[in-house]
mmCIF file of C-alpha atoms and ligand atoms in Angstrom:
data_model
loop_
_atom_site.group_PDB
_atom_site.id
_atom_site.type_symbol
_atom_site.label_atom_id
_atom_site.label_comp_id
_atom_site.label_asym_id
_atom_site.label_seq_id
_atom_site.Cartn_x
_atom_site.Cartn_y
_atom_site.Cartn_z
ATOM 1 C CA UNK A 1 -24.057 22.963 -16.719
ATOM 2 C CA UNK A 2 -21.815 19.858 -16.257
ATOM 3 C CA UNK A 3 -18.965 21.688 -18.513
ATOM 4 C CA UNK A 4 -19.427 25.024 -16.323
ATOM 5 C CA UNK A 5 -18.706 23.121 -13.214
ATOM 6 C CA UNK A 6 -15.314 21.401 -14.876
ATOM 7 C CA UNK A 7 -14.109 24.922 -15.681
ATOM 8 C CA UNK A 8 -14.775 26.012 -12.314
ATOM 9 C CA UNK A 9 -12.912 23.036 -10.684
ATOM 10 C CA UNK A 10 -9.878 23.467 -13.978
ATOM 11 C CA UNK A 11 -9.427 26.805 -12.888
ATOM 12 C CA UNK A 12 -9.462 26.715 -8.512
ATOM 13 C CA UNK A 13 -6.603 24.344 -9.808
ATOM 14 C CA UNK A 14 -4.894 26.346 -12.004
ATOM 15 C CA UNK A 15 -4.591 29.147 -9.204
ATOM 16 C CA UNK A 16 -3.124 26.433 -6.767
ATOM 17 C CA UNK A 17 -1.099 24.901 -9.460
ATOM 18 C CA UNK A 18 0.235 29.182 -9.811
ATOM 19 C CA UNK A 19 0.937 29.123 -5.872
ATOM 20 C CA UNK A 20 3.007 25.936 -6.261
ATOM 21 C CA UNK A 21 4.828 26.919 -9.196
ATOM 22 C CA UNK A 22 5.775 30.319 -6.505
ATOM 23 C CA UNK A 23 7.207 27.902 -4.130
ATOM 24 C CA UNK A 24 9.047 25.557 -6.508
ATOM 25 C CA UNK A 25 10.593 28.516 -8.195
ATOM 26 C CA UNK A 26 11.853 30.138 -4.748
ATOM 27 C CA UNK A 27 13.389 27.138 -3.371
ATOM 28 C CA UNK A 28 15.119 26.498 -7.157
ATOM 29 C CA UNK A 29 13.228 23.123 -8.080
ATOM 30 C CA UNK A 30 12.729 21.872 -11.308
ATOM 31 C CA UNK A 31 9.494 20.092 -12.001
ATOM 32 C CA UNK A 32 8.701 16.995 -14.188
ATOM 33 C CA UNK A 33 5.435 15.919 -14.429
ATOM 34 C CA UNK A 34 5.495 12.410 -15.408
ATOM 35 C CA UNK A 35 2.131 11.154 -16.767
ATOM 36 C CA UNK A 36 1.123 7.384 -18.852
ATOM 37 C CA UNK A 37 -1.368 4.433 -18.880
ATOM 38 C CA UNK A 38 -0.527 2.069 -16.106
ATOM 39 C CA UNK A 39 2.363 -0.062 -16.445
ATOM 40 C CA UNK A 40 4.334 1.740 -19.460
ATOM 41 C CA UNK A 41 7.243 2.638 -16.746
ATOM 42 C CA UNK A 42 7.004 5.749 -15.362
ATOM 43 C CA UNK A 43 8.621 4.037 -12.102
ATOM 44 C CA UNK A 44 10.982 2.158 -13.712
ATOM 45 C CA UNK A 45 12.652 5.627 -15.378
ATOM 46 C CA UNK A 46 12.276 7.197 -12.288
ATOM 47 C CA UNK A 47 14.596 4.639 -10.903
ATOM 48 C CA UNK A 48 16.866 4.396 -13.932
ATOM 49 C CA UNK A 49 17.113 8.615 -13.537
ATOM 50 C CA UNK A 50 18.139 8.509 -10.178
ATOM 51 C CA UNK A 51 20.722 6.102 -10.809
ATOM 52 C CA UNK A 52 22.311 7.425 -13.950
ATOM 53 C CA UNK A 53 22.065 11.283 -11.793
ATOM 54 C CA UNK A 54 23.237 9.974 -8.314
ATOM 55 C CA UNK A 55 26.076 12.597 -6.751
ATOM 56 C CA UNK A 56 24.666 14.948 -9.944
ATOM 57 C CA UNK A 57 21.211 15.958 -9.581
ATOM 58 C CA UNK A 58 19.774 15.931 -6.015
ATOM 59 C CA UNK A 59 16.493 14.306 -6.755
ATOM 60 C CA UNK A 60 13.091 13.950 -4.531
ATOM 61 C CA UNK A 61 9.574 12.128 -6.160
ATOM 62 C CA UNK A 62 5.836 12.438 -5.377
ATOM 63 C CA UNK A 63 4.375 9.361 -6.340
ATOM 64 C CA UNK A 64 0.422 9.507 -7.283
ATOM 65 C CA UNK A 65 -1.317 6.379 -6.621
ATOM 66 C CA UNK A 66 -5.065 5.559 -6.408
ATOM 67 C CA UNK A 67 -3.769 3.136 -3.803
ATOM 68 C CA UNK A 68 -0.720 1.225 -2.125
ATOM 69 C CA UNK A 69 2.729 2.656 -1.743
ATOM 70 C CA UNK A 70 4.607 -0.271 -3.897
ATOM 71 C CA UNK A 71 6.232 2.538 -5.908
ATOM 72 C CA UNK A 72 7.318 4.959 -3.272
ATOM 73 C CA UNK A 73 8.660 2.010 -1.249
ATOM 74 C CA UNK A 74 11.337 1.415 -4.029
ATOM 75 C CA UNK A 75 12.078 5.017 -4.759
ATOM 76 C CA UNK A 76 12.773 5.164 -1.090
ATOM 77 C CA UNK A 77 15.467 2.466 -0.998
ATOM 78 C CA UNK A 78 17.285 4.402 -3.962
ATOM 79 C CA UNK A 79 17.764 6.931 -0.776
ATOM 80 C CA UNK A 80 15.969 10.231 -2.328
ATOM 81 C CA UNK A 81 12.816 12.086 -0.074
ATOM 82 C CA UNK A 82 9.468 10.766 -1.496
ATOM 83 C CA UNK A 83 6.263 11.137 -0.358
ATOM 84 C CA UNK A 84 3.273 8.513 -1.304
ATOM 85 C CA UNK A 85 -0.192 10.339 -2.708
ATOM 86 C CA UNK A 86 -2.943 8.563 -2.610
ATOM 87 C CA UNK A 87 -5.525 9.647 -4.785
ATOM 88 C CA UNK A 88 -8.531 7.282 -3.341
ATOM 89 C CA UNK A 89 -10.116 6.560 -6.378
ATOM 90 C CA UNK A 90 -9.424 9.582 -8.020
ATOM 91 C CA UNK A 91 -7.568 9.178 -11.434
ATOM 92 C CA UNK A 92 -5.425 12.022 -11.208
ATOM 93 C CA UNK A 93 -3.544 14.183 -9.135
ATOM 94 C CA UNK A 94 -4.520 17.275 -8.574
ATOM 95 C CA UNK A 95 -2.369 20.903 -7.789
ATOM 96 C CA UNK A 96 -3.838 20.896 -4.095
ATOM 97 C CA UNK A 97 -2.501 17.364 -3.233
ATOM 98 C CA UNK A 98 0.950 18.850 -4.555
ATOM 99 C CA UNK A 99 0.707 21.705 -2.672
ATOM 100 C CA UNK A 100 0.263 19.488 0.346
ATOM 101 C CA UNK A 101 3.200 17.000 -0.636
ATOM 102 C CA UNK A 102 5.405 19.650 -0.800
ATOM 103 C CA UNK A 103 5.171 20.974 3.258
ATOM 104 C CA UNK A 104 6.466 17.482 3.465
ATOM 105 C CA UNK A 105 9.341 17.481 0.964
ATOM 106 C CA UNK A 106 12.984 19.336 2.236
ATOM 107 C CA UNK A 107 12.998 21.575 -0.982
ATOM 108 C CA UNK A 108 15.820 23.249 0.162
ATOM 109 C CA UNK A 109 17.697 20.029 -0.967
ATOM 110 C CA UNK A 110 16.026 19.095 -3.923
ATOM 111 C CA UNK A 111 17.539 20.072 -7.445
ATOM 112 C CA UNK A 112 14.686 17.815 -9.627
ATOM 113 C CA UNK A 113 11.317 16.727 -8.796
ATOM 114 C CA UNK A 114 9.785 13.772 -10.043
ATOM 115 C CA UNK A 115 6.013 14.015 -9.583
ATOM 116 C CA UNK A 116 4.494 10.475 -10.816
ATOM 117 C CA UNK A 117 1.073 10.622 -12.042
ATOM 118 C CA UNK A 118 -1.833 8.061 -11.276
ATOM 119 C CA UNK A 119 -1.831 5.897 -14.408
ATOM 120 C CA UNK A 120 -4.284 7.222 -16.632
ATOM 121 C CA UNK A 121 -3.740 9.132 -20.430
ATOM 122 C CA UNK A 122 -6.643 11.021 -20.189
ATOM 123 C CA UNK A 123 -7.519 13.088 -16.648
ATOM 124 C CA UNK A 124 -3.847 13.935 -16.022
ATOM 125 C CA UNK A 125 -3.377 15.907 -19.066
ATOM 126 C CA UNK A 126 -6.338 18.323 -17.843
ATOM 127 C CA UNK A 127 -4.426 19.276 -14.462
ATOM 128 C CA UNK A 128 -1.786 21.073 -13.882
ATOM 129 C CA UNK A 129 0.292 20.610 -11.079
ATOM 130 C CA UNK A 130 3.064 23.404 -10.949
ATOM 131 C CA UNK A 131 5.229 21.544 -12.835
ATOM 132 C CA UNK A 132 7.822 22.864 -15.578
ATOM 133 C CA UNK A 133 7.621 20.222 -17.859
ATOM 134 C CA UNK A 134 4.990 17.366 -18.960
ATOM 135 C CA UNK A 135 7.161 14.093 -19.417
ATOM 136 C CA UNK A 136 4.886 11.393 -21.215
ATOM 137 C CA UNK A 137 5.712 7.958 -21.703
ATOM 138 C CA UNK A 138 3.832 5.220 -23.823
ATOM 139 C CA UNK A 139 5.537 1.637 -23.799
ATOM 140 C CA UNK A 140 5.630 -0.500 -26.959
ATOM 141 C CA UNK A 141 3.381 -2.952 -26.415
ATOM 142 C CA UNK A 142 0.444 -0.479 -25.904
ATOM 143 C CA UNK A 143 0.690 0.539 -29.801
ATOM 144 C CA UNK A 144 1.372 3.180 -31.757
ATOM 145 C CA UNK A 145 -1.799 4.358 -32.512
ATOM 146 C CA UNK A 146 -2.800 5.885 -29.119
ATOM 147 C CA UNK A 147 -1.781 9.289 -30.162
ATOM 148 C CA UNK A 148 -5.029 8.993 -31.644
ATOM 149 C CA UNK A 149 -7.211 7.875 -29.086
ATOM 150 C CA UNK A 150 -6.351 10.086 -26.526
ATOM 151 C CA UNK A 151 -4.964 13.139 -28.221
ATOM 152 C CA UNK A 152 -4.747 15.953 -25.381
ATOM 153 C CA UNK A 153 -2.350 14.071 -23.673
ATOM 154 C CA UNK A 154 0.105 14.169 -26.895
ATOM 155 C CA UNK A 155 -0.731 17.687 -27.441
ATOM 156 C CA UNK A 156 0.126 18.714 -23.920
ATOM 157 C CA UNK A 157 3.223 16.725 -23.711
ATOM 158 C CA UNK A 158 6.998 18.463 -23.792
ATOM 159 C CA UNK A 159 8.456 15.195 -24.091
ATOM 160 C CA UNK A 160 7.335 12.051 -25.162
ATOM 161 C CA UNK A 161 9.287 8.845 -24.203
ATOM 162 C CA UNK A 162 8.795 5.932 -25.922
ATOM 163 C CA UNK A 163 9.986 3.063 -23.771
ATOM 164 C CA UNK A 164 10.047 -0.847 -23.910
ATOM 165 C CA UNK A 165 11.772 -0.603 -27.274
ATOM 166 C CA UNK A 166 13.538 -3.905 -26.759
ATOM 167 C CA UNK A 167 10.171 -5.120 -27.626
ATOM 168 C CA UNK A 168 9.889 -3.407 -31.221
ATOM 169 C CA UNK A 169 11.133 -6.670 -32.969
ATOM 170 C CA UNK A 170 8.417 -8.479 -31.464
ATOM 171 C CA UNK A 171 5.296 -6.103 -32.462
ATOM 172 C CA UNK A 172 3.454 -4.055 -34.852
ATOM 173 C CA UNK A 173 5.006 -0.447 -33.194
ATOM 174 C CA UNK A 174 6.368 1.486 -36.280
ATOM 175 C CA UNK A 175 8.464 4.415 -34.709
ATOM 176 C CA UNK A 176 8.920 6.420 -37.617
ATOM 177 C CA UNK A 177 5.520 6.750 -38.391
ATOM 178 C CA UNK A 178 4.591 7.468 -34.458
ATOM 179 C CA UNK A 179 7.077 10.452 -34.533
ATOM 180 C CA UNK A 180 5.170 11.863 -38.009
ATOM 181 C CA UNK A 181 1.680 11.565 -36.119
ATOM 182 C CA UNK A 182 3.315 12.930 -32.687
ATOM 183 C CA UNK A 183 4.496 16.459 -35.043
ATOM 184 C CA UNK A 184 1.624 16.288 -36.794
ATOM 185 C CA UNK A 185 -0.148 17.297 -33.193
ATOM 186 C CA UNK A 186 2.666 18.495 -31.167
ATOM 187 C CA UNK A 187 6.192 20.284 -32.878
ATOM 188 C CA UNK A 188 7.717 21.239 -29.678
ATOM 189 C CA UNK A 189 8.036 17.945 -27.830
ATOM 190 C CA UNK A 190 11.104 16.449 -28.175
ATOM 191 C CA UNK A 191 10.747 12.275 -28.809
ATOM 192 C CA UNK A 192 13.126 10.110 -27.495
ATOM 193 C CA UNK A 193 13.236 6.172 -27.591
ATOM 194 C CA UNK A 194 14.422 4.151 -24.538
ATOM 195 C CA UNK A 195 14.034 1.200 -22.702
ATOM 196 C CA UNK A 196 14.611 1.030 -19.149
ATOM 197 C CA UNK A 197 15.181 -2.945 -19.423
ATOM 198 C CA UNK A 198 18.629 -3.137 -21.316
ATOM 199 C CA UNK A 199 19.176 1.056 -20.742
ATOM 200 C CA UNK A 200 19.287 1.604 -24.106
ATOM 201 C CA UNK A 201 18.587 5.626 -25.083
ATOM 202 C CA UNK A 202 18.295 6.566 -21.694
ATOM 203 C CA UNK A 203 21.597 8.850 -21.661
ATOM 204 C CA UNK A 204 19.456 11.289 -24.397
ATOM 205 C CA UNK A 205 16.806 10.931 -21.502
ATOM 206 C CA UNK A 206 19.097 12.130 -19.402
ATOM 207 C CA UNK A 207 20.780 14.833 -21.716
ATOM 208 C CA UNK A 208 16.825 16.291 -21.980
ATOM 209 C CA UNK A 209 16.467 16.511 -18.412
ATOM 210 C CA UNK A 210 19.919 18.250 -17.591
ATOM 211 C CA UNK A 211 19.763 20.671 -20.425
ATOM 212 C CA UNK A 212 16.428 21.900 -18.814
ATOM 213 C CA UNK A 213 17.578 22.297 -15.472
ATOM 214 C CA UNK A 214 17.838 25.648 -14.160
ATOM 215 C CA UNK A 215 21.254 26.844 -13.012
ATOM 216 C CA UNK A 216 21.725 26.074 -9.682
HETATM 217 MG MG1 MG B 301 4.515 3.380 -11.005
#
């Protein structure tokens, strides 16, 4: 009963995550989904994206929160449109709270959408928003062996950013042996190394997200 009522709820999301793929699409806006436990950075390369694609990319952010708007208060001052979700409670967002973001969005001026997820590695990876592409990022310090804990999230992922890697000398993290597991699960995404503190790998960030964008 309980597993009939999540596929119900999966797929009146899925049909709304449809419509706002529709909109993006028309209005020429490239999606990235941006999804990881809580503190592993997903603001931080937000920040260091806009910065490095300033004058480039025109660049607008959702930012998922269960509460505050800490995060969308500093995307702000980098002077790109953001809008602040808050989830209340609820660990993930979901395609109808996009849908309503987006009336409030000028999409007409935006090349790439960020779309920040509530910090969570297991309910985001069951909803999809609309986006084009599932950006995942695991920091470091939260170990290498959470590809197996919570494995749809590294399944679903089409790139997987490892970040905080000025920290590798100081822990147990062995990167070669993360990227074996990671195609072991998942041969299309594309792993990349960075760390948002001394910048170091974030130009093949970068290079990932402007080979993807659409033509304008
Ligand atoms: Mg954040």
């Amino acid at each position: 009963m309980q597993a009939k009522v999540l596929k119900n709820i999966l797929s009146v999301n899925e049909e709304m995550a449809e419509r706002n793929r529709g909109v993006l699409d028309s209005k020429g806006v490239f999606v990235i989904n941006v999804m990881s436990s809580p503190g592993s950075g997903k603001t931080s390369l937000i920040l260091a994206t806009i910065r490095r694609l300033k004058g480039r990319v025109r660049i607008g952010v959702i930012e998922g929160d269960i509460s505050s708007s800490i995060d969308a208060e500093k995307v702000s001052q980098e002077q790109v449109p953001v809008v602040q979700i808050n989830t209340g409670g609820q660990c993930h967002l979901d395609a109808g709270m996009i849908n309503r973001a987006l009336d409030n969005l000028p999409l007409d001026n935006i090349d790439l959408l960020f779309i920040e997820n509530v910090g969570n590695l297991v309910c985001p990876a069951e909803f999809k928003l609309g986006e084009d592409k599932k950006a995942m990022i695991l920091s470091v310090p939260e170990g290498d062996d959470k590809i197996y804990k919570y494995p749809l999230m590294f399944t679903i992922a089409d790139v997987i950013v490892v970040n905080k890697i000025d920290l590798l000398p100081y822990t147990e993290f062995d990167l070669e042996a993360f990227s074996q597991a990671v195609k072991g699960i998942n041969q299309k995404a594309a792993i990349l190394a960075v760390s948002c503190t001394t910048g170091q790998g974030l130009e093949d960030w970068v290079s990932w997200i402007t080979s993807n964008l659409q033509p304008q």
